[in-house]
C-alpha positions as CSV (number, residue, x, y, z in Angstrom):
1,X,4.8,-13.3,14.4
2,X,2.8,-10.4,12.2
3,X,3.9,-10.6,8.6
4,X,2.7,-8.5,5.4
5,X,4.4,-10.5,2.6
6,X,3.6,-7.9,-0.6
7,X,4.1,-9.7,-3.9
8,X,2.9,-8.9,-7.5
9,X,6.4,-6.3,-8.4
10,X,7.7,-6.3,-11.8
11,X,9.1,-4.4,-14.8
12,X,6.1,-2.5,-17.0
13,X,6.0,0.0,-19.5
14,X,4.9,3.2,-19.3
15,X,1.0,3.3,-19.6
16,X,0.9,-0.1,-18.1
17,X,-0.8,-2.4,-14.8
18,X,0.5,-3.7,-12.1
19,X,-1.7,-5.3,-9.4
20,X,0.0,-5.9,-5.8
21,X,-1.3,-8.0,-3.0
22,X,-0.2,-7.6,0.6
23,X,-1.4,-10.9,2.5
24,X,-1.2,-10.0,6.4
25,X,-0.8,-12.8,9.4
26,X,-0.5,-13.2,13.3
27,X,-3.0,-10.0,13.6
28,X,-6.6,-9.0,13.4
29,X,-7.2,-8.5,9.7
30,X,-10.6,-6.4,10.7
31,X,-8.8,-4.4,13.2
32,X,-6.4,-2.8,11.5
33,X,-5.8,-0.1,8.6
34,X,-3.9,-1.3,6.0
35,X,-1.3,1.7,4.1
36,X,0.4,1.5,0.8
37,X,4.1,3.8,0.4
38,X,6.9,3.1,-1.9
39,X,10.3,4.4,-1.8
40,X,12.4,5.5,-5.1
41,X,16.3,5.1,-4.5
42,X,18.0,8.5,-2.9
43,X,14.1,9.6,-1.5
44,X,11.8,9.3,1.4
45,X,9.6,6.5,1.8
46,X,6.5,8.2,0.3
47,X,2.5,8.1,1.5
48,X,0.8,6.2,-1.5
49,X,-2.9,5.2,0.4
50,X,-4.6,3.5,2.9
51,X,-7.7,1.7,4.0
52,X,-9.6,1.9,7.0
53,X,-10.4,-1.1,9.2
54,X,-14.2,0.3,9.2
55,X,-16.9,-2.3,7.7
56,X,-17.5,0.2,3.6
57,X,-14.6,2.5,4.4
58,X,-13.4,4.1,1.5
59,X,-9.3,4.5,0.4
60,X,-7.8,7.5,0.7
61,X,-4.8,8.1,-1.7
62,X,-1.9,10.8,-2.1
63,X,-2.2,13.6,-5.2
64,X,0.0,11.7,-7.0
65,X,-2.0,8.7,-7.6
66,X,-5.4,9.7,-7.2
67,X,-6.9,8.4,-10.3
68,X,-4.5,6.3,-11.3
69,X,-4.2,3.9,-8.5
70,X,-6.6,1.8,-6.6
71,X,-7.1,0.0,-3.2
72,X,-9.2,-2.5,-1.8
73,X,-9.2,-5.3,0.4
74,X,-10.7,-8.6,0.9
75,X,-11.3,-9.6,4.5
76,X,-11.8,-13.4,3.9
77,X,-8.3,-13.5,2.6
78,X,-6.6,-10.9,4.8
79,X,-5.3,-9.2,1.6
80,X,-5.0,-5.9,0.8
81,X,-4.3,-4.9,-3.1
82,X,-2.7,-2.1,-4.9
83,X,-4.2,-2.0,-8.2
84,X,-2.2,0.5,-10.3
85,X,-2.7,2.2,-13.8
86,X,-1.5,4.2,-16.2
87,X,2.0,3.8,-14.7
88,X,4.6,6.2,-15.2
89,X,8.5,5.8,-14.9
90,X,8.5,8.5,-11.6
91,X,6.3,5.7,-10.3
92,X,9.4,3.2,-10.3
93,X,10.1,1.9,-6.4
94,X,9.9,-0.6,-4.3
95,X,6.2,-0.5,-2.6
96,X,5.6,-1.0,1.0
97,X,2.6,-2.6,2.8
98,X,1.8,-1.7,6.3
99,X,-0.4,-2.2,8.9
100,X,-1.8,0.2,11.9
101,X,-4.8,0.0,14.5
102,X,-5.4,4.2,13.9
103,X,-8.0,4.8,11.9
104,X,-6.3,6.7,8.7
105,X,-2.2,7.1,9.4
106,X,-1.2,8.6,6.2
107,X,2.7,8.9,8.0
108,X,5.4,5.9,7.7
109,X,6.2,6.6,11.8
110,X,2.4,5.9,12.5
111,X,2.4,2.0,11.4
112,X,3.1,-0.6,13.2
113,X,3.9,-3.4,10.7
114,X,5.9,-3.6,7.8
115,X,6.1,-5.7,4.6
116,X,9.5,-6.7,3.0
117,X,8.5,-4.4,-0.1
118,X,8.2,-5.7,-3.9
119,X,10.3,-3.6,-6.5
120,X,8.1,-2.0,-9.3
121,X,10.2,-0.7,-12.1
122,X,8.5,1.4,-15.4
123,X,10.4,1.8,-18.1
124,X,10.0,5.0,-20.7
């Protein structure tokens, strides 16, 4: 009955924005950390961030994004959002929302729920 249906996946060019929403049912939006990862064809599904369920918790993000990527999330709409910049083609996969009651899981075996996942493809 939980579902994290991501949408907002597209084709961009290099430099470019993409903005993804992850709207979560049949849970306890406020209970829960919300993660981002995204897997690239042939690799590991990779850590991209999270956000606590604590009331002014602040994201925390892998290296590889810091700066470039951020997340937030808006209660009253049980969404969570990827906002991403300055894109780069290594950046092409599909992007994964996920959901977990621990406090900052930063590994895909720590999350209870998944999303379907929304490719997100820069070209060069």
């Amino acid at each position: 009955q939980v579902q994290l249906v991501e949408s907002g996946g597209g084709l961009v060019q290099a430099g470019g924005s993409l903005r993804l929403s992850c709207v979560a049912s049949g849970l306890t939006f406020s209970s829960y950390t919300m993660g981002w990862f995204r897997q690239a064809p042939g690799k590991e599904r990779e850590f991209v961030g999270c956000i606590s369920w604590w009331s002014g918790s602040l994201p925390l993000y892998a290296n590889s994004v810091k700066g470039r990527f951020t997340i937030s999330r808006d209660s009253a709409k049980n969404t969570v959002y990827l906002e991403m910049n300055s894109l780069k083609p290594e950046d092409t996969a599909v992007y994964y929302c996920a959901a977990d009651r621990n406090s900052w899981p930063t590994r895909e075996r720590e999350y209870t729920y998944w999303g379907q996942g929304t490719q997100v493809t820069v070209s060069s």
